[in-house]
Coordinates of C-alpha atoms in Angstrom, one line a residue:
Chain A
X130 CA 0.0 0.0 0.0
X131 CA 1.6 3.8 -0.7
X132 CA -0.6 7.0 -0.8
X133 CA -1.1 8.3 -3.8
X134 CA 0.4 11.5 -4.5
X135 CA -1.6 13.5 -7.2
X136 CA 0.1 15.9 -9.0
X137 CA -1.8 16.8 -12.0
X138 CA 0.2 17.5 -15.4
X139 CA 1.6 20.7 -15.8
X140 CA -0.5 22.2 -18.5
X141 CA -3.5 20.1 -18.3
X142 CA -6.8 22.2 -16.6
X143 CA -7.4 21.0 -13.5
X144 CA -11.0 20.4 -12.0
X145 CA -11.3 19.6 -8.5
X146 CA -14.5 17.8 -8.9
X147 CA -12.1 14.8 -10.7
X148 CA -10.3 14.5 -7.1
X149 CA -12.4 12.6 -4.1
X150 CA -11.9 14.5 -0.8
X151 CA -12.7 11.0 0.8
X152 CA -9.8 9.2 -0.8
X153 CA -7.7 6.9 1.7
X154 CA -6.0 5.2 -0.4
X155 CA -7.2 1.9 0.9
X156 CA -5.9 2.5 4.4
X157 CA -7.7 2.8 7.9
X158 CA -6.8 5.2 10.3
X159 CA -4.5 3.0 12.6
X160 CA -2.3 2.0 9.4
X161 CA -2.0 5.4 8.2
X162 CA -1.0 7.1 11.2
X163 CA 1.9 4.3 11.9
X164 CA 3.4 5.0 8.7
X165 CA 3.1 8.9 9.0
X166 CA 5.0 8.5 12.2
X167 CA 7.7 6.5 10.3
X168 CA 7.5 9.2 7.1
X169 CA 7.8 11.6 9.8
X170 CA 11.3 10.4 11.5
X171 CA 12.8 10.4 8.0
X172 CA 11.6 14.4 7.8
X173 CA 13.7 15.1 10.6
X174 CA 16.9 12.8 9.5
X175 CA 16.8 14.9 6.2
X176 CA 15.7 18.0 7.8
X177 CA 18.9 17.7 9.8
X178 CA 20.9 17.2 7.1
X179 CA 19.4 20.4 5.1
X180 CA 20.5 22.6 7.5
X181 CA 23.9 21.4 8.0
X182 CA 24.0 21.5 4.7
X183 CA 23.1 24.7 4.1
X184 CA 22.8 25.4 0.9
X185 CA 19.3 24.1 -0.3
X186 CA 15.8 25.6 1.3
X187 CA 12.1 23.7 1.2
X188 CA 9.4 26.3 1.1
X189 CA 5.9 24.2 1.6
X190 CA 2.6 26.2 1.0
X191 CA 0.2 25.1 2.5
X192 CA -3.7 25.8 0.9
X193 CA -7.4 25.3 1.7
X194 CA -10.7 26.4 2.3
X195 CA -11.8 27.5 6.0
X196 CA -11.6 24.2 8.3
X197 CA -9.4 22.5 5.5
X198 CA -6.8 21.6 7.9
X199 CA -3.8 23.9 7.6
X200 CA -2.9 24.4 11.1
X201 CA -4.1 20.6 11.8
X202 CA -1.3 19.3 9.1
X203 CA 1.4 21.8 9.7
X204 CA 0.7 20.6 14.0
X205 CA 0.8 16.9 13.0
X206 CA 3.5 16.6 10.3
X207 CA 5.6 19.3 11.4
X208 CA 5.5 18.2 15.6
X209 CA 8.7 16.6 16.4
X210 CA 10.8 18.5 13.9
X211 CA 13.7 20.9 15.0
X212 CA 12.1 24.1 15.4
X213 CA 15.7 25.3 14.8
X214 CA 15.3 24.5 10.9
X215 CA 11.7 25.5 10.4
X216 CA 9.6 28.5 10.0
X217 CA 5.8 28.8 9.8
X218 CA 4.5 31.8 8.4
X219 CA 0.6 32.5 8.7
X220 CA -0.7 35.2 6.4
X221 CA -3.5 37.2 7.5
X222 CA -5.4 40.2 6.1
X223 CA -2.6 42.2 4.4
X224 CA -1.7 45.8 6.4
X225 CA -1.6 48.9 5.3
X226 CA 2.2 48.7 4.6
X227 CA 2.0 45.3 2.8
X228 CA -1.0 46.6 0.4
X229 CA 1.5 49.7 -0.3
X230 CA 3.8 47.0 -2.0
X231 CA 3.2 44.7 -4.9
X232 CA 1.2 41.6 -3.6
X233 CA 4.7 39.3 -3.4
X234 CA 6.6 41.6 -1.7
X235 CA 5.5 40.6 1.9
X236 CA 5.9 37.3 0.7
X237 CA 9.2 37.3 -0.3
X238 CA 10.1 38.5 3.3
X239 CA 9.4 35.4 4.6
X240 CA 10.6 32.7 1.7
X241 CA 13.3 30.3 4.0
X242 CA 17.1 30.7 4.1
X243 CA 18.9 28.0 2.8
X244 CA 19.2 24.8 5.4
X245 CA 15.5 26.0 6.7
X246 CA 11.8 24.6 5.6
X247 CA 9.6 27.5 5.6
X248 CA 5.9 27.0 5.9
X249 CA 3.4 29.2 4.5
X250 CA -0.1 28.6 5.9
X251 CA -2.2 30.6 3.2
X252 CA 0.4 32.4 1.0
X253 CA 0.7 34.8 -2.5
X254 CA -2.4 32.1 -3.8
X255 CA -4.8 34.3 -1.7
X256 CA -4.1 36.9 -3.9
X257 CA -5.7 34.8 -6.8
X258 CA -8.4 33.6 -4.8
X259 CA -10.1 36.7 -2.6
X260 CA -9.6 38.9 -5.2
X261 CA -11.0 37.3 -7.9
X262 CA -14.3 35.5 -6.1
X263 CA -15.2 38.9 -4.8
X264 CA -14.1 40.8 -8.3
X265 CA -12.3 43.5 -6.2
X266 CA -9.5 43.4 -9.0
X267 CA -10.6 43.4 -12.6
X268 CA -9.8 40.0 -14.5
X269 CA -6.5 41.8 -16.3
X270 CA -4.7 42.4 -13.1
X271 CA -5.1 38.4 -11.5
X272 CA -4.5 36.6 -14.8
X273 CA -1.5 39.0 -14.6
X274 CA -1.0 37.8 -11.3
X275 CA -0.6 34.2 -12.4
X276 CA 2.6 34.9 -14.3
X277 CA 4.0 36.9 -12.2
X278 CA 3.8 33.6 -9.0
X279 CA 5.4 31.4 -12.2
X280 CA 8.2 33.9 -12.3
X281 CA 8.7 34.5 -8.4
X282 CA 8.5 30.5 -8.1
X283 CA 10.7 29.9 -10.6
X284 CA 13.1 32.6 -9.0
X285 CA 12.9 30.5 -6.2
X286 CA 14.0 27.1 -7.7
X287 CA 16.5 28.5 -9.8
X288 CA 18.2 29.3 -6.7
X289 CA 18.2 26.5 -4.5
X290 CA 14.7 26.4 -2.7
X291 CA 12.7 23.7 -3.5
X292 CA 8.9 24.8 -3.5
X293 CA 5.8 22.2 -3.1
X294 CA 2.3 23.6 -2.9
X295 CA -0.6 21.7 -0.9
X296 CA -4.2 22.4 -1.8
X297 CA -5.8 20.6 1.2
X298 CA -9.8 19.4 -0.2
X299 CA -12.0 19.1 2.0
X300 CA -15.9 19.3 0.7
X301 CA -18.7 21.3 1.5
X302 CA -20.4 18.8 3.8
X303 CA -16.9 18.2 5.7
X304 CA -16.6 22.1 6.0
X305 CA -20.1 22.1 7.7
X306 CA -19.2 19.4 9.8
X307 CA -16.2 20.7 11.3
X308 CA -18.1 24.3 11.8
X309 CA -20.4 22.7 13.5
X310 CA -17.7 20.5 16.0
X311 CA -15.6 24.4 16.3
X312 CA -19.2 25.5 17.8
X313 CA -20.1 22.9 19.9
X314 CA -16.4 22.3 21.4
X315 CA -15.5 24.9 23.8
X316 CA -11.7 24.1 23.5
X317 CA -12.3 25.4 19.8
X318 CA -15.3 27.8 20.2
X319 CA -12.1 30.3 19.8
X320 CA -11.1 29.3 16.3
X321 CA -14.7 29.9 14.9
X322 CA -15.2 33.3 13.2
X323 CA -18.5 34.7 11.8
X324 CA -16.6 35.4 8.6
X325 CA -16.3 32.2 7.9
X326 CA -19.8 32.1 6.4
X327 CA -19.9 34.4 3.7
X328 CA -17.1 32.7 2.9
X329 CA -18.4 29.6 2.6
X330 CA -21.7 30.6 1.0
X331 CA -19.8 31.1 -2.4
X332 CA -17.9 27.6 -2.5
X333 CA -18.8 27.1 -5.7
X334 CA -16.4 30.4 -7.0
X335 CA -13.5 29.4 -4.6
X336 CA -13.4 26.1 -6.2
X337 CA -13.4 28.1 -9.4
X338 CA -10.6 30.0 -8.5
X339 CA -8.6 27.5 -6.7
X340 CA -8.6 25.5 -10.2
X341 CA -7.9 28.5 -12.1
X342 CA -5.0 29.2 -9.9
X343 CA -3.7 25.8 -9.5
X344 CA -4.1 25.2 -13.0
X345 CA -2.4 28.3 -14.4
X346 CA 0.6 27.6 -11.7
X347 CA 1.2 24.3 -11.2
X348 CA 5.2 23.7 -13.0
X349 CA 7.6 21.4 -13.1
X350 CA 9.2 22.5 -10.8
X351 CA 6.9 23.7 -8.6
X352 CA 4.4 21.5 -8.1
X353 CA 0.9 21.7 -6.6
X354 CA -0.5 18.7 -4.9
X355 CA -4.4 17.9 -4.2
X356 CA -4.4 16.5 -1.0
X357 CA -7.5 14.1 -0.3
X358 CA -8.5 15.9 3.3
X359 CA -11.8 14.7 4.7
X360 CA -9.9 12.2 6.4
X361 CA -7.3 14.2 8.3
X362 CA -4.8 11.0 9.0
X363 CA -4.8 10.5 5.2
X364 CA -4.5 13.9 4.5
X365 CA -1.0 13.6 7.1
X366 CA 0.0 10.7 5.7
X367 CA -0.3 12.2 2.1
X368 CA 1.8 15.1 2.8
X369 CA 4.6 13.2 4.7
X370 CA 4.9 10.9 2.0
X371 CA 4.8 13.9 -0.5
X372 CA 7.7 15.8 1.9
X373 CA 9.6 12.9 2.0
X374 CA 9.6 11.9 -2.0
X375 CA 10.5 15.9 -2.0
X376 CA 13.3 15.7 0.6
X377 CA 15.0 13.0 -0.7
X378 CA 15.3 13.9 -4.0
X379 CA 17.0 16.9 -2.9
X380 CA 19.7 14.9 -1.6
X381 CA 21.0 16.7 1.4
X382 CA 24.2 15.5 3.3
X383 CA 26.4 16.6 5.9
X384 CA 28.6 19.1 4.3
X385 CA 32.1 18.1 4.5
X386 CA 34.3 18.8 7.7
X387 CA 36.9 22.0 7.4
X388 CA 39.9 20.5 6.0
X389 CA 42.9 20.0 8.5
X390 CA 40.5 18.7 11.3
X391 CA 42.5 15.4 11.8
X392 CA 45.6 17.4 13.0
X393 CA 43.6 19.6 15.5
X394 CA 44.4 19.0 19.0
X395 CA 42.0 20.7 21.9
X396 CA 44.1 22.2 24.4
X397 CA 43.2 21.8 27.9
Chain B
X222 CA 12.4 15.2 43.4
X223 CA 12.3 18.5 42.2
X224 CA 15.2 20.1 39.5
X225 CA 16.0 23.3 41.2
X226 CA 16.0 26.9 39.3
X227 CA 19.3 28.9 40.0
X228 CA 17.9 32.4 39.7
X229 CA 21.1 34.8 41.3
X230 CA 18.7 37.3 43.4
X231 CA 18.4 40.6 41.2
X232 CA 21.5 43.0 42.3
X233 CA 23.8 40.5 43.8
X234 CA 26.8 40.3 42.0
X235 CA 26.8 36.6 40.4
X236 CA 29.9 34.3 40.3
X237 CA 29.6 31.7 38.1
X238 CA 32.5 29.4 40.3
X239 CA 29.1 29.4 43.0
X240 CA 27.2 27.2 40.8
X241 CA 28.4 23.5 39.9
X242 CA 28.2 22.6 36.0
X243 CA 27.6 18.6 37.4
X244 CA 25.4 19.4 39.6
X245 CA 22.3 17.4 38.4
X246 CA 19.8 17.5 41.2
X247 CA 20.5 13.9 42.8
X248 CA 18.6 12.5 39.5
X249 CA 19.6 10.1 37.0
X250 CA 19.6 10.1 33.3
X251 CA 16.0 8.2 33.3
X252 CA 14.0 9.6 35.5
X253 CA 15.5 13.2 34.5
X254 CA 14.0 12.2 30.9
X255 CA 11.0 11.0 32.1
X256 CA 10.0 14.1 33.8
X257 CA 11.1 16.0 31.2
X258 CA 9.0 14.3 28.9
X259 CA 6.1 15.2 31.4
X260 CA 7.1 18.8 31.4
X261 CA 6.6 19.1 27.6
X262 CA 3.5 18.0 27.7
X263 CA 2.7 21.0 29.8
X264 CA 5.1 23.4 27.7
X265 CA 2.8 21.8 24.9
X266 CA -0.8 22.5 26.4
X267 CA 0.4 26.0 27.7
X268 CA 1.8 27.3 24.2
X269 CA -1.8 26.0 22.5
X270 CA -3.4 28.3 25.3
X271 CA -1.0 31.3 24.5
X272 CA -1.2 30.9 21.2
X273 CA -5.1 30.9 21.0
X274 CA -5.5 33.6 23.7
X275 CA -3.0 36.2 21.6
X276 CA -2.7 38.6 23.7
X277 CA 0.9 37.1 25.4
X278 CA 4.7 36.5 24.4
X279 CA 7.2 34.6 25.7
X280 CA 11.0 35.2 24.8
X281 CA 13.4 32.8 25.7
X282 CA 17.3 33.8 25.2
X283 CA 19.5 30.8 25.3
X284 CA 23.4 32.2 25.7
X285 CA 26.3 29.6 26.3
X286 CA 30.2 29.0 25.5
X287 CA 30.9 26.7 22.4
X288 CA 29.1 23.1 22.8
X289 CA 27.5 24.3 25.8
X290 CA 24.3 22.9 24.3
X291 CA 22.3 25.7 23.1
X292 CA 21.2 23.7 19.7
X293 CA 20.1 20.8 21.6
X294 CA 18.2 22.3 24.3
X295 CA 16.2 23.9 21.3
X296 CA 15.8 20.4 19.7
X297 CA 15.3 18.4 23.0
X298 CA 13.1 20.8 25.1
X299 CA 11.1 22.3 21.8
X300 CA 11.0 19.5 19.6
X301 CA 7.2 18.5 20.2
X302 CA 6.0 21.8 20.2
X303 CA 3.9 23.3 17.0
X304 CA 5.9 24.7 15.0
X305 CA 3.4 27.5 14.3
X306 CA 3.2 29.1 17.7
X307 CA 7.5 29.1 17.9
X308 CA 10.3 30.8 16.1
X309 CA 14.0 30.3 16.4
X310 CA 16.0 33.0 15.5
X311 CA 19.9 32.2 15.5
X312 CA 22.2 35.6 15.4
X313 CA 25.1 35.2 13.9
X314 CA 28.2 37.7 12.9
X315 CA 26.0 40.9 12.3
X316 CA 25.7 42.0 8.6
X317 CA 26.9 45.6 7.6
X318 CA 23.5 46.2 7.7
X319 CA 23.1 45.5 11.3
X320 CA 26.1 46.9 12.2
X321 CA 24.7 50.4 10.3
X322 CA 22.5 50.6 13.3
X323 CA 22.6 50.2 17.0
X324 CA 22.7 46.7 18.9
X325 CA 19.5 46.5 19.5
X326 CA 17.9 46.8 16.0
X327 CA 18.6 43.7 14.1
X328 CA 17.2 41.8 17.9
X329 CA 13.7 44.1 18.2
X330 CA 12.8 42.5 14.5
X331 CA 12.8 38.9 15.8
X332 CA 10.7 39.5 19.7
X333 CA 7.6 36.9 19.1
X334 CA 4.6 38.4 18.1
X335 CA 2.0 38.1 20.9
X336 CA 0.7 34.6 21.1
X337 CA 4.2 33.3 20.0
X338 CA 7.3 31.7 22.0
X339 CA 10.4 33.3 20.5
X340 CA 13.5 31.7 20.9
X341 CA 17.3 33.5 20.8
X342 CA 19.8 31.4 20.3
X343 CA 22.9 34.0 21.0
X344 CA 21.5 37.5 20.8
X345 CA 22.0 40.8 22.4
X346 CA 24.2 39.6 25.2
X347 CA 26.6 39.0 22.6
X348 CA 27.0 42.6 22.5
X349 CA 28.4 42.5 25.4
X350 CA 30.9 39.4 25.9
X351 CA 32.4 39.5 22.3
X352 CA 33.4 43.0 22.4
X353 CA 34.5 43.2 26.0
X354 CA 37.0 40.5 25.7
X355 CA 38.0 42.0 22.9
X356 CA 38.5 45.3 23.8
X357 CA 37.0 46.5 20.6
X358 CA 34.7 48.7 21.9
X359 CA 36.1 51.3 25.2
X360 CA 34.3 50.8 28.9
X361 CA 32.2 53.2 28.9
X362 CA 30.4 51.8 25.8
X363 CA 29.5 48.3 26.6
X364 CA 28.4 49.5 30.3
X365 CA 26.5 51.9 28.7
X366 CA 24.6 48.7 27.2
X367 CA 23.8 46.9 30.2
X368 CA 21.7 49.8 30.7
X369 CA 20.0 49.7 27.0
X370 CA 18.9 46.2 27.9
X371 CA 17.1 46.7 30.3
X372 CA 15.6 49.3 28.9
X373 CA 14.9 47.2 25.8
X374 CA 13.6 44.2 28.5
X375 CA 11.4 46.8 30.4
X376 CA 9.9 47.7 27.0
X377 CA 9.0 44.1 26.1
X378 CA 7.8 43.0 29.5
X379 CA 6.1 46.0 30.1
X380 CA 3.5 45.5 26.6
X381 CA 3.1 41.7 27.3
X382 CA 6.3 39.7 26.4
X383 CA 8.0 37.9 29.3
X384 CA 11.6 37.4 29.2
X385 CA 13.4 34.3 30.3
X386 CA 17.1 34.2 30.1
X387 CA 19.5 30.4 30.0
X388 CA 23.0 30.7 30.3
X389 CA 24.1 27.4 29.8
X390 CA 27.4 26.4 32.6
X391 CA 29.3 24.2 31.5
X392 CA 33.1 23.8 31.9
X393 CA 36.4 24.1 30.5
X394 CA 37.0 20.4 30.9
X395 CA 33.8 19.4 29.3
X396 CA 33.9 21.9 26.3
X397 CA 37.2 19.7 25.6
X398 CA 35.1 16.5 25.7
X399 CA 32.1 18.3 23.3
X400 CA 35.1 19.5 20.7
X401 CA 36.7 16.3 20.8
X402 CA 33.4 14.5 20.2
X403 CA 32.5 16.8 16.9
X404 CA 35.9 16.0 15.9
X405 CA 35.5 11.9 16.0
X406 CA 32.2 11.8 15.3
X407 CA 31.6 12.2 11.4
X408 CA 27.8 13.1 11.4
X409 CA 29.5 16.2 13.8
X410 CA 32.1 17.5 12.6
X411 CA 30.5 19.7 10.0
X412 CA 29.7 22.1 13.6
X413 CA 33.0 21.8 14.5
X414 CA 34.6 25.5 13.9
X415 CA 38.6 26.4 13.9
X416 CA 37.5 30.0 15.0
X417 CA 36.4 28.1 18.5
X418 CA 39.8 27.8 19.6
X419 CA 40.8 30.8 19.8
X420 CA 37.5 31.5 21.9
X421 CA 38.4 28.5 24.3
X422 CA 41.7 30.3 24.7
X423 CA 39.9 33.8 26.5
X424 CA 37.4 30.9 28.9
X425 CA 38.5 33.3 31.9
X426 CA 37.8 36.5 30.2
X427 CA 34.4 35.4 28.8
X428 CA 33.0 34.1 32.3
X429 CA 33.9 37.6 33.7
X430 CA 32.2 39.1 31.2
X431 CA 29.2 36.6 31.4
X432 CA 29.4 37.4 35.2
X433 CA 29.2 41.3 34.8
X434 CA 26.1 40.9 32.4
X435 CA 24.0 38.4 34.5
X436 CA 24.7 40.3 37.2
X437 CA 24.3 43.7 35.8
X438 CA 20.8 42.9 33.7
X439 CA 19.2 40.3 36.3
X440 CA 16.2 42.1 37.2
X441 CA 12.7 40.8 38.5
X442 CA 11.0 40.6 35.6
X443 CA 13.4 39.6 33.4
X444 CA 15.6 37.1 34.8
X445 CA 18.6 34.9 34.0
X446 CA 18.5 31.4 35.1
X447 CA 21.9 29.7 35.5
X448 CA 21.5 26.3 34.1
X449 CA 24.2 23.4 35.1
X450 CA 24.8 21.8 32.0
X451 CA 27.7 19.5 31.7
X452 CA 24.9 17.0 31.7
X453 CA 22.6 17.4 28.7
X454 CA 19.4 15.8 30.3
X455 CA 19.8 17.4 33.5
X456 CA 20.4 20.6 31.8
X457 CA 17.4 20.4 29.9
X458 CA 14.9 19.1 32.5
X459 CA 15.8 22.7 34.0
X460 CA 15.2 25.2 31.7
X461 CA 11.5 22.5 30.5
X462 CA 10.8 23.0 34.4
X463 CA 11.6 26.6 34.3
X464 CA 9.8 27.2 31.0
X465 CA 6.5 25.5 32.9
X466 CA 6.3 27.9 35.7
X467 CA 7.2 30.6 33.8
X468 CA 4.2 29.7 31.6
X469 CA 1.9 28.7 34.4
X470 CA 2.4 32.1 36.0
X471 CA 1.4 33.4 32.5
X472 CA -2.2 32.0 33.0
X473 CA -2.6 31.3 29.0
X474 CA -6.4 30.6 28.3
X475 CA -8.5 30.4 25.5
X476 CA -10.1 33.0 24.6
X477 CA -13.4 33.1 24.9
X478 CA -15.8 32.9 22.1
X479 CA -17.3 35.5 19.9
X480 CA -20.4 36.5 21.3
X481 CA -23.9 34.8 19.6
X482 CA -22.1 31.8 18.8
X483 CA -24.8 29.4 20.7
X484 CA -27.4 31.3 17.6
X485 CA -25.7 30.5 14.9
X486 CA -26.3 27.5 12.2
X487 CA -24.3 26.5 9.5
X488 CA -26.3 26.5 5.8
X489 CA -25.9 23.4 4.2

């Protein structure tokens, strides 16, 4: 048994409606979990070796509708890593400074230095997806926007930080489900916002953007993956597995010692 | 059994020869560990509450010799924790940026936002132990810092970040051990660093100086814990017991919810 990662091709238009948000790959929830834990230890083995490295980044974005699961995933595949090497960047409503900038400029502030994994829960795709479902931009400036991710992206990879995009699917049914668990559990009355529901009452243009957006930006080498998330110990195990696939093709090793070391003698 | 908290009384001068680097609290290496483990948990369920309430930092500055374990106190007392609600910030050589402005600028950019646990591993203190045992800066400059730290700690307490401070004791004899050990060991000896000789040479002049700052910016609300660390698990079951009462005297809650939530319902 392996989770499936899906990745669609580059090029082709994606529909979300193709990809089940129950998917689990066949496993149950016991099975899963065991082998995120295992996917998990090899995270931090190569996480250590990234940042002694230093010389290769990992910058995960992290995607989804209200109650999708961002802070869930980020908690459960990310707990147990060194926080040393890793940096989690949330990105709210945009201030006054940041709107004065160009909509990747914030952003950029925050990409990972090399030997780090930076985590962006929400990111630049928020500027194709608010934007567009409430037509506050007119079409011209976020199909512009589109090329201008591609370029920042490819900036990115072209100089030595890996980038892998998440889009986390939940469905509308799950959505309501969880809502309903954030108002009836006091522990996470705090987490549930009234804005959440104007949000949610035009799912039907999210899921337009989101496949506009993921469409017109998913590359080679930067990838956008569609996470099966109804089931929130497949949706950890696929995104472990997906890190780790990432990871190790990266190939990060201990950097060579200084040269000389074997003569060095530590004087009392 | 219970690990005690070396916390020099505020205006006392410190001396660093008082406190044993072996001491390890009559413990051994397992039960150490196991309570530890314990601890976390608590670090764990305190952070969530932080982090949910928002209205609360923590700042934690971890300060040490070479090897004196400031990198795996990070990994072994953190590791566990969600990533989201931590950040690490490692301060290196300053840049010619940083060094355009005064000590305290490239540090005020990385205090934790409120609901966050920031973590300095090095910082401002190195403004005064680097340049004092050098003699690159004159007397009556680096005193004059003592006094712009506290300032700069007043500041942060004072709008709802508390400061803890670790200085990590450990001595000559057992730095030797730690730099031999990176030398043999070939998964270590990419941290092992010529420039840390000459460092180990001045041991004498950088406990006076680390004795001069603990005592000199020791205050109430801001204090320095003196952590014996020749033995990593003893030295971190310290600063995960000192973290948890810091925290519990913090009283983190959640928040409490948005008012009307028991009115609403979620549209299909």
């Amino acid at each position: 048994m392996k989770a499936h990662i899906h990745i669609p091709k580059p090029g082709k238009h994606v529909q979300l409606s193709d990809y089940d948000p129950e998917e689990d790959g066949g496993y149950d929830k016991e099975t899963a979990q065991a082998e995120t834990d295992q996917l998990q230890e090899h995270i931090f083995d190569l996480q250590e070796r990234l940042y002694a490295q230093g010389t290769q980044a990992l910058l995960v974005v992290l995607q989804a509708m209200d109650t999708g699961g961002k802070d869930g995933a980020i908690r459960k595949v990310f707990q147990g890593i060194n926080p040393q090497g890793v940096r989690v960047t949330a990105f709210k409503v945009p201030s006054a400074e940041e709107l004065a900038h160009d909509f990747l400029w914030r952003v950029h502030q925050h990409v990972p230095p090399k030997g780090c994994i930076g985590i962006f829960n929400r990111s630049h795709y928020e500027d194709v997806l608010v934007p567009v479902v409430n037509q506050i931009v007119p079409p011209k400036v976020w199909k512009g926007r589109y090329n201008h991710i591609n370029a920042f992206e490819r900036l990115l990879t072209e100089t030595g930080t890996r980038v892998i995009k998440f889009y986390l699917h939940i469905d509308r049914a799950e959505q309501k489900r969880r809502l309903e668990e954030r108002l009836e559990n006091p522990d996470k009355q705090w987490k549930f916002s009234m804005g959440d529901l104007p949000v949610r009452e035009k799912w039907d243009d999210y899921m337009r953007a989101y496949e506009d957006a993921i469409t017109e930006c998913n590359t080679e080498s930067a990838p956008w993956v569609i996470v099966p998330a109804n089931k929130k110990w497949y949706r950890d195990l696929v995104i472990a597995r997906a890190l780790v696939d990432t990871l190790e093709s990266m190939k990060p090793e201990f950097p060579p010692p200084e040269p000389g070391l074997d003569k060095v003698v530590i004087p009392d």
